[in-house]
PDB file of C-alpha atoms in Angstrom:
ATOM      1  CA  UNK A   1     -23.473  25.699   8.301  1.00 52.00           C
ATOM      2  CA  UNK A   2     -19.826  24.488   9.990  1.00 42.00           C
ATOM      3  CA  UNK A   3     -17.804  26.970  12.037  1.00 45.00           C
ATOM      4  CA  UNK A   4     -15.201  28.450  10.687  1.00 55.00           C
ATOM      5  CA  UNK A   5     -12.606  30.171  12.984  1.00 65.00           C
ATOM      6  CA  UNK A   6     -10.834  32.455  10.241  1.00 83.00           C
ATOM      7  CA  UNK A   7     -13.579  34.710   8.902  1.00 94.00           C
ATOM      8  CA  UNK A   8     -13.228  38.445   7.941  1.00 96.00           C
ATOM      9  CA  UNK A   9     -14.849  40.714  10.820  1.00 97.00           C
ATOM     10  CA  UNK A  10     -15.719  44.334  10.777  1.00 97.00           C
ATOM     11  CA  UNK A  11     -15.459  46.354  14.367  1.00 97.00           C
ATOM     12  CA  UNK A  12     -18.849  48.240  15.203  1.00 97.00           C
ATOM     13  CA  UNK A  13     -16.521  51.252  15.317  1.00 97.00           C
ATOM     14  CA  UNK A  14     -16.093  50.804  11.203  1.00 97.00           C
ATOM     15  CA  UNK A  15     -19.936  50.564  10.520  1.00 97.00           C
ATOM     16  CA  UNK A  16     -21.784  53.649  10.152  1.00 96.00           C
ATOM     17  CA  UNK A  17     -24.604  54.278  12.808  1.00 96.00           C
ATOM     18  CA  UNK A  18     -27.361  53.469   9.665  1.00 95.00           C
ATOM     19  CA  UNK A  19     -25.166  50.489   8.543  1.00 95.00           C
ATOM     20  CA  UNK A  20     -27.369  47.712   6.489  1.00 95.00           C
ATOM     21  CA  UNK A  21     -26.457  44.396   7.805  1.00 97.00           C
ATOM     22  CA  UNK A  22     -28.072  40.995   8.572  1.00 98.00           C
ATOM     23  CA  UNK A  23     -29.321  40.096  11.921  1.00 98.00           C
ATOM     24  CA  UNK A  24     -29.402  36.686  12.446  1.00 98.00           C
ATOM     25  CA  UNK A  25     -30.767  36.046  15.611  1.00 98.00           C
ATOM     26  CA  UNK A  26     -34.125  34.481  16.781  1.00 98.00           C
ATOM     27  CA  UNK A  27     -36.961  36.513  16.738  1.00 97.00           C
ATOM     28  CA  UNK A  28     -37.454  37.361  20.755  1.00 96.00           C
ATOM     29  CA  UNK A  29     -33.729  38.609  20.592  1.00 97.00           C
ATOM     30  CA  UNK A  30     -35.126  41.067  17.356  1.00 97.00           C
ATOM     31  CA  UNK A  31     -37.954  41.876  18.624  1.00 97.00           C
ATOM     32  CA  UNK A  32     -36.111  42.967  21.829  1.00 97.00           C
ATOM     33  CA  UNK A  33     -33.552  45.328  20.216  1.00 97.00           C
ATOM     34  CA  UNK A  34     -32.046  45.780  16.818  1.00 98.00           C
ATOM     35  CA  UNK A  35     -30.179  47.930  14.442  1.00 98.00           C
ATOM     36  CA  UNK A  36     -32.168  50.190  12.862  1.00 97.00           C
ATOM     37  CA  UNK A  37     -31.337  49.810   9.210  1.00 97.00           C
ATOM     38  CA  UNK A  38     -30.855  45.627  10.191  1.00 97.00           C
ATOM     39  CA  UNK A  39     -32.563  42.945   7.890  1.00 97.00           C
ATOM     40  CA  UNK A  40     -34.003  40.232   9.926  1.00 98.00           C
ATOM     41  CA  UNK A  41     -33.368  36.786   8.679  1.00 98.00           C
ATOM     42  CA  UNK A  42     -32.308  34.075  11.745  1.00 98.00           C
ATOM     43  CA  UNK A  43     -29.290  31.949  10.973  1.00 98.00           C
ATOM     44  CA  UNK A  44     -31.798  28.785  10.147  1.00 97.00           C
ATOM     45  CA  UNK A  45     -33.759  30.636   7.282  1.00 98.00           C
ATOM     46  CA  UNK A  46     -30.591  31.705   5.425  1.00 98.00           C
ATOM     47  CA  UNK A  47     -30.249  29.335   3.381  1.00 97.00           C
ATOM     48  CA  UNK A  48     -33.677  29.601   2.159  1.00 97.00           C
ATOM     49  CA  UNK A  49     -33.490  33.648   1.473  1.00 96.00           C
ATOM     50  CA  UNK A  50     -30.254  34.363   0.206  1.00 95.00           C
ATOM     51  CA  UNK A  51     -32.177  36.121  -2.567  1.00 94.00           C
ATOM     52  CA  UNK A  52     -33.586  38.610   0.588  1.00 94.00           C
ATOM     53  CA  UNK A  53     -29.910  39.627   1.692  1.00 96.00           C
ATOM     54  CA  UNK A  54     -29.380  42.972   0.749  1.00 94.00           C
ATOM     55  CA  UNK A  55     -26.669  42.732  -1.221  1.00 94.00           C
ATOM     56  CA  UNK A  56     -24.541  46.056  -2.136  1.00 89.00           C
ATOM     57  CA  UNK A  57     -21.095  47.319  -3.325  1.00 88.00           C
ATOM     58  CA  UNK A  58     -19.437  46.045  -0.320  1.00 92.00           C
ATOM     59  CA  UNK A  59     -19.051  43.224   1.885  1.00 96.00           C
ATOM     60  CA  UNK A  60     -22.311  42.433   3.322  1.00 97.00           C
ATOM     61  CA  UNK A  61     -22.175  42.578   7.478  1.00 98.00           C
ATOM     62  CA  UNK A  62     -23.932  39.977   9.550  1.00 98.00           C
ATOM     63  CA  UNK A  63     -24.614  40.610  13.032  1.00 98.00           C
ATOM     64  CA  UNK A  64     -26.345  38.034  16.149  1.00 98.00           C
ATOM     65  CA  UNK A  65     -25.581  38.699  19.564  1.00 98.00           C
ATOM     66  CA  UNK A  66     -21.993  38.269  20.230  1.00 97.00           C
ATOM     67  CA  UNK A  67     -20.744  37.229  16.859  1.00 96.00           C
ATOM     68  CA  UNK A  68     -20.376  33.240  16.993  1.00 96.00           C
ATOM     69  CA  UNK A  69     -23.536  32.578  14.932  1.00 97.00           C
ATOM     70  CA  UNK A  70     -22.992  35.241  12.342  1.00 98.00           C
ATOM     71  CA  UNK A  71     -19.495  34.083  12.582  1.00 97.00           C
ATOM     72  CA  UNK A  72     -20.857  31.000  10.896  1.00 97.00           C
ATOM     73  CA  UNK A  73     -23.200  32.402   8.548  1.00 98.00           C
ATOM     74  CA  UNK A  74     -20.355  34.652   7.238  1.00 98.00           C
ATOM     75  CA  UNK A  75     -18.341  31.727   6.585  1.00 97.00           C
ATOM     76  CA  UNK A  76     -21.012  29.731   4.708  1.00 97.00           C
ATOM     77  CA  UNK A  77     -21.665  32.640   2.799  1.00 97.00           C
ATOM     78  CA  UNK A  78     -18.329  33.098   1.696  1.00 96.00           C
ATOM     79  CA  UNK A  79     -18.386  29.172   0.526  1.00 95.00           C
ATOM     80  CA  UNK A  80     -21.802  30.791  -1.267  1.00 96.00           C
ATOM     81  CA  UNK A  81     -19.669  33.587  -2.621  1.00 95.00           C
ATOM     82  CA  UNK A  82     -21.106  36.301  -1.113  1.00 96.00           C
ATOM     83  CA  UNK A  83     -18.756  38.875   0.169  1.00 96.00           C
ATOM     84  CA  UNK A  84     -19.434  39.312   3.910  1.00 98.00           C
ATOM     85  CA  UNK A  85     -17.982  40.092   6.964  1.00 98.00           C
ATOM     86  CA  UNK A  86     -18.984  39.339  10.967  1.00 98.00           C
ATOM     87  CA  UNK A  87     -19.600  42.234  13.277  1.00 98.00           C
ATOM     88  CA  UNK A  88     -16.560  41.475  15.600  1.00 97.00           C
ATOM     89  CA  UNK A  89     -18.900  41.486  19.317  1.00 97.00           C
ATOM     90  CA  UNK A  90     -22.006  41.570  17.487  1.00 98.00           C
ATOM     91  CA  UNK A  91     -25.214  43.612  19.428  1.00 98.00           C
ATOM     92  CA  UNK A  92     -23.415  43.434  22.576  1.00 98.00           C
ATOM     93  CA  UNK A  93     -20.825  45.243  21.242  1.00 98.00           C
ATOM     94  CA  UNK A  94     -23.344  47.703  18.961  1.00 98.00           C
ATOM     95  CA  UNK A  95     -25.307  48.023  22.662  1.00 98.00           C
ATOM     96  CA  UNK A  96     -21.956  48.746  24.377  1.00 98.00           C
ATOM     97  CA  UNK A  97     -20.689  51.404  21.599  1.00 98.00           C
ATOM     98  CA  UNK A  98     -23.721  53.441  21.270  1.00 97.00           C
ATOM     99  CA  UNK A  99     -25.139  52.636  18.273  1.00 98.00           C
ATOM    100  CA  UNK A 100     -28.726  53.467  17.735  1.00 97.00           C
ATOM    101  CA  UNK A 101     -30.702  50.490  18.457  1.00 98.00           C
ATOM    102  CA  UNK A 102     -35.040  50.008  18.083  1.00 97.00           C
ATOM    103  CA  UNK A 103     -37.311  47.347  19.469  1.00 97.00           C
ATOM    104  CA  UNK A 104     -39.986  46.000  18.425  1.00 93.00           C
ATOM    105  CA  UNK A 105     -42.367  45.882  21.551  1.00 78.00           C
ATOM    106  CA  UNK A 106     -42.429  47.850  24.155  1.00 81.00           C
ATOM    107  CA  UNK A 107     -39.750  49.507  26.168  1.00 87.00           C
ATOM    108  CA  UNK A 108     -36.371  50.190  25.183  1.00 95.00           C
ATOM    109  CA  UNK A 109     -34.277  48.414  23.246  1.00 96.00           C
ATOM    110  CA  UNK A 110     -31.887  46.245  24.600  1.00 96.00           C
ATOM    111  CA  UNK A 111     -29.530  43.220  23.702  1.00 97.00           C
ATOM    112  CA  UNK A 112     -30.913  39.561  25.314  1.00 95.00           C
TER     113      UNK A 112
END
């Protein structure tokens, strides 16, 4: 997956607080804190389970933590053509809004 500077981006202020999206982080950043309606599949595997993305009547949002890495999924799935757009800020920016966010383990959720 090559970077890719121009790729469409959704604010966190567009995306409903139940929003379905792709998280593509690494597991200990999941496990740690996540959207609650979020499909985990880390930027490595996504080649491999393009047939898991949940694919609906819109562009599909991808999410990591600050939105570099999903920045460069989006724009390999694009070359894929899948319709999908980067969560401008990614969790930080979901953390920083106010979104509802779960964890995995114990504690609260948070954004590493």
């Amino acid at each position: 997956m090559s970077s890719q500077p121009n790729v469409p981006v959704v604010s966190v202020s567009d995306l409903p607080d139940d929003a379905v999206m792709v998280d593509v982080r690494e597991r200990g950043e999941w496990v740690a804190g996540h959207a609650p309606e979020a499909v985990f599949i880390p930027m490595g595997d996504v080649p491999g389970q393009i047939e898991a993305l949940p694919l609906g009547d819109g562009p599909l949002a991808v999410v990591c933590r600050s939105g570099n890495r999903s920045g460069r999924v989006v724009a390999w799935l694009s070359q894929q053509g899948i319709d999908a757009v980067n969560v401008a800020g990614g969790m930080q920016a979901w953390e920083t809004a106010g979104k509802p966010m779960v964890a995995e383990g114990a504690g609260p959720a948070r954004v590493i």
